[in-house]
Amino acid sequence: MTGDATASPLVLRAQGFGKRYGRTQAVQGLDLEVRRGEIFGLIGPDGAGKSSLMKAAAGVLSFEEGRLEVFGTSLDSDAAAERIKDRIGLMPQGLGQNLYADLSIEENVDFFARLRLVPKDELAERKQTLLAMTRLDKFRDRPMKQLSGGMKQKLGLVCTLIHQPQFIILDEPTTGVDPVSRRDFWAILAELLRSQGTTALVSTAYMDEASRFSRVALMFGGKTLAVGAPDELRQLARGVVVSVTGGEQVRTLDRIGERHPQVEALGPAVRVFVDDQDEAGGRAEIERTLDGQSQGCALDVSAPELEDVFIAMLRRRELVTLVPPKLPPARRAAAQNHDGVLAIEARGLGRRFGDFKAADDVSFQVRPGEIFGLLGANGAGKSTVIKMLTGILSPTSGSGQVAGADMRTAGFAIKERIGYMSQAFSLYMDLTVLENIRLYAAVYGLNEARTRERTAWVLEMAGLGGLQGMRASQLPMGQRQRLALGCALVHEPQVVFLDEPTSGVDPVGRRSFWDILFRLSREEGMAVLVTTHYMSEAEHCDHLALMYAGRVVADDSPAGMKAAVEREAGHLLEIRSGQPTETLAWLKQQGWRHSALFGTLVHCLPADPAVDAATLQARLGEAGLPAQAVAARPLSMEDVFVYRITDLEARERRA
């Protein structure tokens, strides 16, 4: 291999790659190849070794074991890394981490262009192209610190691409970004791949993003579990997913969990991965497990998602142990009779900051024992609404009640009745597990006896027995989040507010967290209001409110929201084609605005709801773009979110 980027089909080759931090082995014996022109994905939890590999590939981190080549150059010295740095673009993990807060969008781009020695006569054209592609061209003068999370990430990508690198390395670029901005981000990468032949190495904690990649490496504990195309990886753990709806959900969950550890409550359903069975076998197995209690239940069988396969692989290799949570007994009676009193009621809430309306006439209701999801793009007003309901921020207009107390006048009475877990700050990292719990107990005024009782409850609920003396900073992310939840619940609130509670948590940790929320709502009657950017998590909610520009624009169950979109736009169609980028371009030309590339697949909502799979396949053939297959697929909550928000954006542009 030579230093010529076009001389070899390989851009990156790792052989026995290993990285240590002191006594900690972060990566061990990793073998990997990234081919020219592909988007290669690294998927795994925090601590899997993704960032270490990416920084080493970018030439900014040394390593102790094995060999790492980029563009045929062995990265065994600073001089070697220097020789290839002009062909590489690195975007580190974290919103806006490679940007300067006080500089405007244009000033940030110009700074990186000068840093990368971009010729002045080429800068203007490149900048205009990239800013238009990311829809940032209208905000050139806005300071970076005033951008939403999605805009920061898109600006970070522009700055990474301004010198036209041949190999871009993006470390969790979509974490904390709303689904619309995520789709924009992936569309930009797909276009770069098509027009410039760029190669991308991308890490993500979103398992549902795997379909965007050409190939994927599943990582855990510093090693690769498997490498291949997404469709190939889905075949690695044989089995099916059975969803059970109807009947008594908690009893169904407990009964199935006795024999099948990979089980979860998902909205009104119980969803279980049944090992080593086909569709008929999986259905029969769950019917046997329920042992006559399946009357009145509906069973639906489907192929597993990649997240199901990933968790099954970890479980089968005994890398994780799945233990369905059992809440320890609490003093408050389970599923109390609240006499019809609403847990949360917002009535026309509004909040202005000068001339800016952060929240505008927001109304919704949350019942006791309900998991309520508040969804919206970055800057939609979700956090403002939560701060008003929790008494942190006074509303400009409207009113509301939380746990039977008036949010305007109740003062500390509301704080006694609610728990709050913020995304940015919930724990004191230098304090131990026990010290964090006791601190929160003291804040809420619990006496010594009650503090001992609730501390034991939190430790058991969060699975932290034996870890009382460990500092919060030393806990894995999943355990840290469960500790934060326990601290928010130490005083037994009637309502708990959770702001992006699982951001950055691995799939196993997220499932455990949601299992606990389900038990709290069903067994203790606690109302849960949660915000999330994981649209797959929205499926866990009983009810959803979708916010846009400070207003609630949809208010329904997940199933109700999907049905509404299907009535308006028809069924989601999936196109399998040997020419996916050309197919997408043709759909856009035909006015199919709601179309997106998913790796080698294209997903689209018809411009005409009457168009079905057979009609579309015929039209593609007539256009010289024969499809291997076109099939209807169920809508996801991400599809619903993107459809609603982009439709509202289009209306505003036309107004």
XYZ file of N, CA, C and O in Angstrom, residues 472-592:
484
model
N -19.786 8.425 42.606
C -20.703 8.435 41.461
C -19.940 8.481 40.144
O -20.356 7.889 39.148
N -18.810 9.177 40.115
C -18.023 9.301 38.881
C -17.446 7.966 38.427
O -17.081 7.807 37.263
N -17.349 6.983 39.346
C -16.755 5.689 39.005
C -17.788 4.687 38.488
O -17.414 3.608 38.029
N -19.065 5.027 38.577
C -20.110 4.104 38.146
C -20.248 4.099 36.632
O -20.103 5.141 35.983
N -20.556 2.944 36.028
C -20.949 2.946 34.609
C -22.184 3.812 34.403
O -22.977 4.021 35.334
N -22.357 4.298 33.169
C -23.434 5.252 32.905
C -24.807 4.732 33.310
O -25.614 5.458 33.904
N -25.098 3.474 33.022
C -26.414 2.928 33.351
C -26.679 2.948 34.842
O -27.767 3.335 35.294
N -25.687 2.515 35.659
C -25.856 2.539 37.107
C -25.949 3.962 37.631
O -26.693 4.255 38.579
N -25.200 4.869 37.012
C -25.244 6.269 37.442
C -26.636 6.862 37.217
O -27.156 7.601 38.057
N -27.251 6.506 36.085
C -28.583 7.030 35.809
C -29.615 6.450 36.769
O -30.531 7.141 37.202
N -29.466 5.179 37.124
C -30.403 4.598 38.085
C -30.226 5.218 39.472
O -31.202 5.394 40.205
N -28.983 5.562 39.829
C -28.757 6.265 41.094
C -29.418 7.639 41.061
O -30.054 8.055 42.041
N -29.275 8.349 39.943
C -29.908 9.663 39.815
C -31.422 9.552 39.939
O -32.076 10.393 40.576
N -32.000 8.507 39.334
C -33.437 8.288 39.457
C -33.798 8.015 40.917
O -34.782 8.561 41.442
N -33.004 7.177 41.594
C -33.271 6.883 42.996
C -33.235 8.122 43.864
O -34.070 8.291 44.771
N -32.278 9.009 43.614
C -32.202 10.259 44.377
C -33.433 11.130 44.129
O -33.930 11.806 45.040
N -33.951 11.114 42.901
C -35.158 11.894 42.588
C -36.392 11.298 43.239
O -37.409 11.988 43.433
N -36.309 10.003 43.620
C -37.473 9.308 44.192
C -37.344 9.080 45.697
O -38.235 8.466 46.295
N -36.277 9.564 46.308
C -35.998 9.217 47.696
C -37.115 9.650 48.641
O -37.343 9.020 49.677
N -37.846 10.710 48.306
C -38.914 11.220 49.181
C -40.297 10.727 48.762
O -41.301 11.257 49.215
N -40.368 9.723 47.872
C -41.618 9.135 47.391
C -42.559 10.174 46.772
O -43.672 10.386 47.243
N -42.120 10.814 45.701
C -42.984 11.810 45.060
C -44.163 11.157 44.337
O -44.118 9.970 44.004
N -45.189 11.947 44.095
C -46.339 11.465 43.328
C -46.091 11.572 41.826
O -46.683 10.846 41.032
N -45.231 12.530 41.447
C -44.932 12.799 40.040
C -43.419 12.914 39.894
O -42.752 13.509 40.745
N -42.860 12.337 38.820
C -41.437 12.489 38.558
C -41.238 13.041 37.144
O -41.894 12.604 36.196
N -40.359 14.046 37.033
C -40.018 14.675 35.758
C -38.615 14.222 35.367
O -37.670 14.358 36.155
N -38.476 13.693 34.145
C -37.201 13.164 33.674
C -36.840 13.839 32.348
O -37.543 13.693 31.355
N -35.729 14.590 32.336
C -35.324 15.336 31.147
C -34.174 14.596 30.463
O -33.053 14.585 30.970
N -34.452 13.969 29.327
C -33.457 13.186 28.575
C -32.717 12.223 29.503
O -31.486 12.236 29.594
N -33.428 11.340 30.209
C -32.783 10.561 31.271
C -31.808 9.503 30.797
O -30.950 9.070 31.570
N -31.912 9.042 29.551
C -31.062 7.928 29.110
C -30.059 8.341 28.051
O -29.481 7.488 27.387
N -29.817 9.636 27.884
C -28.866 10.095 26.881
C -27.477 9.533 27.189
O -26.942 9.711 28.281
N -26.903 8.824 26.237
C -25.575 8.253 26.402
C -25.538 6.901 27.086
O -24.465 6.336 27.281
N -26.702 6.346 27.460
C -26.754 5.053 28.148
C -26.846 3.932 27.110
O -27.546 4.063 26.103
N -26.151 2.826 27.356
C -26.151 1.718 26.400
C -27.518 1.035 26.362
O -28.345 1.235 27.269
N -27.790 0.219 25.315
C -29.123 -0.390 25.165
C -29.585 -1.215 26.355
O -30.754 -1.179 26.729
N -28.674 -1.971 26.982
C -29.067 -2.769 28.141
C -29.452 -1.863 29.298
O -30.473 -2.076 29.977
N -28.668 -0.807 29.523
C -28.973 0.138 30.595
C -30.277 0.873 30.361
O -31.044 1.118 31.301
N -30.542 1.227 29.092
C -31.797 1.932 28.783
C -32.994 1.027 29.059
O -34.003 1.477 29.603
N -32.898 -0.229 28.673
C -34.024 -1.147 28.914
C -34.275 -1.327 30.404
O -35.426 -1.352 30.844
N -33.216 -1.458 31.179
C -33.369 -1.600 32.623
C -34.025 -0.369 33.222
O -34.908 -0.471 34.084
N -33.616 0.803 32.749
C -34.170 2.059 33.252
C -35.674 2.142 32.971
O -36.478 2.481 33.842
N -36.048 1.789 31.741
C -37.470 1.854 31.380
C -38.296 0.781 32.084
O -39.480 0.989 32.374
N -37.689 -0.352 32.375
C -38.388 -1.369 33.163
C -38.770 -0.815 34.535
O -39.870 -1.062 35.043
N -37.840 -0.055 35.135
C -38.113 0.540 36.448
C -39.241 1.565 36.347
O -40.153 1.601 37.192
N -39.209 2.402 35.302
C -40.272 3.399 35.128
C -41.632 2.724 34.963
O -42.650 3.191 35.508
N -41.663 1.628 34.224
C -42.918 0.901 34.034
C -43.447 0.404 35.372
O -44.632 0.534 35.683
N -42.577 -0.181 36.187
C -43.007 -0.689 37.496
C -43.495 0.445 38.392
O -44.490 0.299 39.108
N -42.788 1.563 38.377
C -43.198 2.695 39.210
C -44.588 3.188 38.831
O -45.407 3.520 39.693
N -44.851 3.239 37.524
C -46.148 3.743 37.073
C -47.262 2.747 37.363
O -48.334 3.119 37.865
N -47.020 1.474 37.089
C -48.084 0.477 37.207
C -48.278 -0.008 38.641
O -49.406 -0.237 39.068
N -47.191 -0.188 39.381
C -47.303 -0.777 40.710
C -47.466 0.263 41.817
O -48.027 -0.040 42.867
N -46.931 1.480 41.600
C -47.025 2.502 42.638
C -47.898 3.682 42.219
O -48.075 4.625 42.988
N -48.426 3.632 41.011
C -49.314 4.696 40.574
C -48.631 6.022 40.345
O -49.279 7.078 40.321
N -47.318 6.008 40.169
C -46.577 7.249 39.972
C -46.760 7.757 38.539
O -46.748 6.973 37.581
N -46.957 9.059 38.405
C -47.019 9.677 37.080
C -45.608 10.051 36.646
O -44.825 10.577 37.450
N -45.274 9.755 35.404
C -43.926 10.006 34.875
C -44.055 10.900 33.649
O -44.753 10.558 32.691
N -43.382 12.060 33.680
C -43.297 12.912 32.494
C -41.845 12.899 32.032
O -40.941 13.246 32.796
N -41.622 12.494 30.791
C -40.268 12.285 30.301
C -40.074 12.975 28.955
O -40.990 13.011 28.123
N -38.899 13.560 28.750
C -38.509 14.038 27.421
C -37.409 13.115 26.910
O -36.594 12.616 27.691
N -37.391 12.872 25.612
C -36.377 11.992 25.032
C -36.179 12.300 23.559
O -37.089 12.769 22.886
N -34.940 12.044 23.079
C -34.655 12.112 21.647
C -34.573 10.725 21.035
O -34.419 10.594 19.831
N -34.622 9.677 21.866
C -34.669 8.316 21.336
C -36.119 8.018 20.960
O -36.956 7.742 21.817
N -36.410 8.079 19.674
C -37.804 7.888 19.277
C -38.297 6.475 19.554
O -39.492 6.254 19.746
N -37.376 5.517 19.625
C -37.810 4.173 20.007
C -38.312 4.172 21.443
O -39.186 3.378 21.817
N -37.794 5.069 22.278
C -38.257 5.159 23.664
C -39.647 5.768 23.769
O -40.363 5.521 24.747
N -40.017 6.569 22.794
C -41.365 7.145 22.821
C -42.428 6.057 22.799
O -43.550 6.265 23.275
N -42.076 4.886 22.258
C -43.013 3.757 22.228
C -43.359 3.275 23.642
O -44.381 2.628 23.854
N -42.493 3.557 24.623
C -42.756 3.140 26.001
C -43.843 3.979 26.658
O -44.373 3.593 27.700
N -44.131 5.141 26.075
C -45.060 6.077 26.715
C -46.509 5.685 26.435
O -46.842 5.184 25.355
N -47.373 5.932 27.423
C -48.808 5.710 27.235
C -49.416 6.811 26.381
O -50.360 6.575 25.618
N -48.860 8.027 26.512
C -49.416 9.189 25.808
C -48.261 10.115 25.450
O -47.241 10.151 26.143
N -48.423 10.856 24.361
C -47.376 11.751 23.880
C -47.961 13.123 23.547
O -49.094 13.219 23.087
N -47.147 14.149 23.780
C -47.452 15.483 23.264
C -46.244 15.930 22.450
O -45.110 15.880 22.946
N -46.467 16.317 21.216
C -45.402 16.759 20.327
C -45.407 18.282 20.262
O -46.439 18.890 19.945
N -44.264 18.904 20.591
C -44.160 20.362 20.605
C -43.368 20.863 19.409
O -42.423 20.221 18.941
N -43.784 22.027 18.932
C -43.083 22.699 17.830
C -43.220 24.198 18.044
O -44.335 24.710 18.235
N -42.081 24.896 18.045
C -42.070 26.346 18.200
C -42.884 26.801 19.408
O -43.638 27.775 19.345
N -42.745 26.062 20.515
C -43.400 26.453 21.752
C -44.834 26.028 21.898
O -45.460 26.299 22.926
N -45.403 25.323 20.885
C -46.809 24.912 20.920
C -46.928 23.398 20.851
O -46.061 22.724 20.299
N -48.009 22.875 21.419
C -48.330 21.456 21.270
C -49.071 21.277 19.956
O -50.145 21.851 19.752
N -48.498 20.488 19.049
C -49.083 20.327 17.709
C -49.706 18.948 17.512
O -50.374 18.711 16.507
N -49.484 18.032 18.447
C -50.123 16.713 18.395
C -50.168 16.172 19.812
O -49.220 16.340 20.583
N -51.276 15.509 20.152
C -51.490 15.020 21.516
C -52.290 13.721 21.408
O -53.487 13.739 21.159
N -51.602 12.580 21.561
C -52.277 11.289 21.353
C -51.367 10.177 21.861
O -50.229 10.421 22.276
N -51.852 8.959 21.800
C -51.016 7.794 22.091
C -50.073 7.570 20.907
O -50.316 8.072 19.797
N -48.964 6.813 21.088
C -48.099 6.506 19.939
C -48.868 5.871 18.783
O -48.673 6.246 17.619
N -49.763 4.916 19.088
C -50.536 4.266 18.024
C -51.452 5.264 17.336
O -51.621 5.229 16.106
N -52.055 6.178 18.106
C -52.936 7.179 17.526
C -52.195 8.127 16.610
O -52.706 8.511 15.548
N -50.975 8.511 16.985
C -50.180 9.410 16.134
C -49.794 8.731 14.825
O -49.818 9.345 13.755
N -49.444 7.450 14.898
C -49.081 6.722 13.679
C -50.291 6.593 12.748
O -50.175 6.784 11.529
N -51.440 6.283 13.323
C -52.649 6.115 12.513
C -53.012 7.421 11.819
O -53.448 7.432 10.656
N -52.822 8.550 12.508
C -53.149 9.853 11.917
C -52.262 10.148 10.713
O -52.722 10.653 9.684
N -50.968 9.822 10.819
C -50.056 10.060 9.691
C -50.402 9.147 8.521
O -50.392 9.575 7.351
N -50.736 7.897 8.804
C -51.102 6.982 7.720
C -52.367 7.435 7.000
O -52.489 7.269 5.779
N -53.313 8.015 7.744
C -54.527 8.537 7.089
C -54.184 9.690 6.148
O -54.792 9.842 5.080
N -53.214 10.492 6.521
C -52.853 11.658 5.708
C -51.917 11.313 4.561
O -52.046 11.860 3.464
N -50.960 10.408 4.819
C -49.876 10.218 3.850
C -49.772 8.802 3.302
O -48.945 8.556 2.427
N -50.582 7.887 3.785
C -50.477 6.512 3.315
C -49.439 5.730 4.102
O -48.868 6.213 5.080
N -49.168 4.507 3.665
C -48.237 3.632 4.372
C -46.793 3.972 4.007
O -46.490 4.414 2.900
N -45.907 3.747 4.950
C -44.482 3.886 4.686
C -44.051 2.788 3.721
O -44.379 1.613 3.906
N -43.314 3.168 2.671
C -42.836 2.206 1.675
C -41.323 2.111 1.749
O -40.627 3.126 1.835
N -40.832 0.885 1.716
C -39.385 0.632 1.753
C -38.954 0.096 0.393
O -39.508 -0.890 -0.100
N -37.953 0.747 -0.202
C -37.470 0.379 -1.531
C -36.087 -0.247 -1.401
O -35.181 0.365 -0.824
N -35.943 -1.437 -1.910
C -34.626 -2.099 -1.966
C -34.144 -2.012 -3.410
O -34.763 -2.567 -4.319
N -33.046 -1.288 -3.615
C -32.610 -1.004 -4.982
C -31.098 -1.037 -5.064
O -30.399 -0.754 -4.076
N -30.601 -1.370 -6.241
C -29.169 -1.307 -6.484
C -28.697 0.106 -6.743
O -27.492 0.363 -6.819
N -29.644 1.048 -6.893
C -29.312 2.456 -7.131
C -30.048 3.342 -6.112
O -30.902 4.141 -6.483
N -29.720 3.202 -4.817
C -30.504 3.912 -3.802
C -30.418 5.441 -3.892
O -31.431 6.127 -3.726
N -29.222 5.986 -4.155
C -29.110 7.447 -4.213
C -29.858 8.013 -5.416
O -30.505 9.061 -5.322
N -29.782 7.311 -6.553
C -30.507 7.770 -7.738
C -32.021 7.656 -7.524
O -32.794 8.519 -7.962
N -32.438 6.590 -6.840
C -33.861 6.410 -6.532
C -34.359 7.524 -5.642
O -35.447 8.090 -5.855
N -33.576 7.876 -4.626
C -33.962 8.969 -3.723
C -34.076 10.278 -4.489
O -35.031 11.050 -4.290
N -33.105 10.561 -5.371
C -33.138 11.798 -6.148
C -34.398 11.851 -7.021
O -35.039 12.910 -7.145
N -34.770 10.716 -7.613
C -35.976 10.680 -8.461
C -37.230 10.944 -7.625
O -38.116 11.691 -8.046
N -37.315 10.354 -6.442
C -38.473 10.573 -5.578
C -38.602 12.044 -5.210
O -39.706 12.608 -5.205
N -37.475 12.674 -4.900
C -37.504 14.098 -4.561
C -38.004 14.927 -5.751
O -38.787 15.863 -5.586
N -37.549 14.554 -6.956
C -38.005 15.260 -8.166
C -39.500 15.098 -8.376
O -40.156 16.003 -8.913
N -40.037 13.953 -7.951
C -41.469 13.691 -8.119
C -42.310 14.324 -7.005
O -43.526 14.141 -6.978
N -41.656 15.049 -6.110
C -42.391 15.724 -5.041
C -42.590 14.891 -3.782
O -43.385 15.261 -2.915
N -41.871 13.771 -3.674
C -41.968 12.931 -2.474
C -41.031 13.506 -1.413
O -39.917 13.036 -1.221
